[in-house]
Amino acid sequence: MEYPGNLFVVAAPSGAGKSSLVKALLELDAKLSVSVSHTSRAPRGQEQHGREYWFVGLDEFRDMVARGDFFEWAEVHGNLYGTSRAGIESRMAQGDDVVLEIDYQGALQIKQLFPYAVLIFVLPPSWEELKQRLIRRGDTQPEVIATRMANARVEIDQARHFDFVVVNAVFDSAVFDLKAIVHAQRLKYAAQRRNRSAVFQALQLD
Ligand code: GDP
Ligand code: ADP
Ligand code: 5GP
């Protein structure tokens, strides 16, 4: 499938800082928008339906899978998560740049469907720091933290399949790295031919 907009996929183990980084990136870049996923898990803390996620029951989620409503979906930490076609197809068709904040299984499915998708893996600086961030965030039970730390080993092992790696040690440096990836993507030949068509025409470049 070919769309004029860029598709960025950001994956990371829980607690690496993915949501904070993407949020900061969106605040700096009005041309980027994030896809709101569907999930079967219950809302947590201040989360709102339609803002962090579309919270749907397990039955509704399975109905959506059966109808082919998702570009990708996966089971993560015992819950189901998916990126709906309806959520991003129209934005990509308009040429908007879209960011998906999803797990590695979903990221690899997206790469199959959209080979030009840019896959970015966010790494924590160390195992200890990852654990501390999960504890500090304070919205997760101790037994859940143990599961997430175990899952993190499996997830981090998948980073090798991604196009880019950002280490989130100093937050602002990691945001800078993400911005650089987005910027470089927009300077690719095909993107420049679309966005700087007057220059290309003037130079008789096709
Ligand atoms: P978090 O890990 O603390 O951010 O907890 P969440 O419950 O918000 O997300 C759990 C995992 O599901 C994370 O690894 C997310 O990246 C992943 N996830 C969220 N949305 C999607 C989605 O639409 N598709 C897939 N495949 N994974 C998703
Ligand atoms: P994820 O979305 O990957 O689960 P979050 O964005 O919720 O992770 O970040 C987990 C916690 O770590 C949050 O409390 C966040 O404020 C904190 N955090 C994020 N980046 C950094 C960083 N570079 N240094 C210290 N703490 C960070
Ligand atoms: P939250 O903790 O709610 O996910 O993040 C709120 C905002 O705080 C984010 O948009 C991000 O800009 C900022 N932020 C989160 N963690 C850090 C950090 O460790 N360092 C800095 N400099 N900013 C952070």
XYZ file of C-alpha atoms in Angstrom, residues 39-190:
152
model
C -7.504 -1.909 23.482
C -9.368 -4.543 25.479
C -7.729 -3.433 28.742
C -9.549 -1.237 31.280
C -8.682 2.473 31.532
C -6.073 3.300 34.176
C -5.680 6.529 36.186
C -6.735 9.605 34.241
C -7.017 7.856 30.879
C -9.958 8.911 28.713
C -11.839 6.995 26.020
C -10.685 8.341 22.654
C -7.658 10.194 24.059
C -5.096 7.556 25.184
C -7.061 4.642 23.733
C -10.440 3.584 22.440
C -11.412 1.246 25.284
C -13.558 -1.589 23.928
C -14.666 -4.896 25.447
C -12.952 -8.133 24.465
C -16.014 -9.196 22.393
C -16.082 -5.918 20.481
C -12.339 -6.155 19.882
C -12.706 -9.694 18.506
C -15.599 -8.556 16.262
C -13.351 -5.822 14.876
C -10.606 -8.391 14.194
C -13.126 -10.628 12.384
C -14.327 -7.681 10.265
C -10.754 -6.870 9.264
C -10.928 -3.440 10.899
C -7.258 -3.472 11.983
C -4.021 -2.871 10.083
C -2.340 -4.771 12.902
C -3.222 -6.145 16.312
C -1.356 -8.077 18.994
C -1.619 -9.447 22.512
C 0.621 -7.466 24.885
C 0.900 -8.124 28.642
C -2.309 -10.216 28.443
C -4.467 -7.581 26.689
C -5.293 -6.975 23.038
C -4.192 -3.826 21.218
C -4.785 -2.787 17.622
C -4.361 0.017 15.084
C -7.638 0.563 13.240
C -7.723 1.253 9.505
C -10.340 3.957 10.076
C -7.991 5.759 12.478
C -5.101 6.380 10.103
C -6.039 5.550 6.513
C -7.685 8.899 5.714
C -4.868 10.873 7.354
C -2.205 8.978 5.415
C -4.168 9.365 2.180
C -4.174 13.156 2.733
C -0.386 13.058 2.985
C -0.234 13.646 6.755
C 2.589 12.107 8.785
C 1.301 9.625 11.342
C 3.019 8.154 14.419
C 2.073 4.747 15.787
C 3.020 3.986 19.395
C 2.738 0.220 19.374
C 4.535 -2.924 20.490
C 7.202 -4.725 18.431
C 4.806 -7.402 17.130
C 2.543 -4.710 15.690
C 5.545 -2.778 14.351
C 6.741 -5.795 12.379
C 3.228 -6.354 10.957
C 3.099 -2.700 9.855
C 6.482 -3.074 8.112
C 5.045 -5.982 6.082
C 2.030 -3.881 5.009
C 3.941 -0.614 4.528
C 7.587 -1.348 3.656
C 8.402 2.379 3.709
C 7.271 2.709 7.342
C 10.080 3.981 9.580
C 10.565 1.725 12.609
C 12.085 3.362 15.698
C 12.958 1.436 18.865
C 13.369 3.358 22.147
C 15.829 1.761 24.585
C 16.172 2.590 28.281
C 19.758 3.314 29.392
C 19.836 0.216 31.674
C 17.647 -2.508 33.225
C 17.844 -0.798 36.601
C 16.713 2.554 35.182
C 13.823 0.843 33.361
C 12.649 -0.699 36.626
C 13.004 2.611 38.475
C 10.877 4.407 35.851
C 8.144 1.784 36.122
C 8.159 2.152 39.913
C 8.345 5.956 39.775
C 5.455 6.228 37.349
C 3.410 4.736 40.174
C 0.467 3.538 38.108
C 1.490 -0.107 38.028
C 1.261 -2.837 40.735
C 4.529 -4.556 41.903
C 3.591 -7.916 40.338
C 2.804 -6.157 37.070
C 6.242 -4.527 37.178
C 7.868 -7.982 37.435
C 5.892 -9.208 34.382
C 6.787 -6.091 32.412
C 10.484 -6.432 33.272
C 10.419 -10.068 32.079
C 8.594 -9.050 28.870
C 11.099 -6.221 28.375
C 13.894 -8.772 27.802
C 11.920 -10.356 24.951
C 10.963 -6.950 23.513
C 14.454 -5.448 23.601
C 15.780 -8.467 21.757
C 13.624 -7.342 18.784
C 15.321 -3.929 18.480
C 17.696 -5.412 15.856
C 14.784 -5.530 13.341
C 14.170 -1.769 13.567
C 15.528 0.975 11.304
C 16.533 3.349 14.117
C 17.399 3.115 17.810
C 16.978 6.002 20.277
C 18.435 5.629 23.775
C 16.288 7.560 26.229
C 18.847 8.505 28.875
C 18.669 12.322 28.821
C 15.080 13.085 27.826
C 15.744 16.184 25.706
C 18.524 14.418 23.778
C 16.154 11.579 22.967
C 13.530 14.061 21.713
C 16.234 15.680 19.557
C 17.127 12.263 18.095
C 13.476 11.559 17.265
C 13.140 14.957 15.578
C 16.247 14.222 13.509
C 14.759 10.942 12.257
C 11.498 12.648 11.273
C 13.386 15.478 9.590
C 15.674 13.151 7.589
C 12.663 11.194 6.364
C 11.108 14.405 5.028
C 14.311 15.154 3.072
C 14.198 11.893 1.112
C 14.087 12.276 -2.659
C 10.478 11.155 -3.109
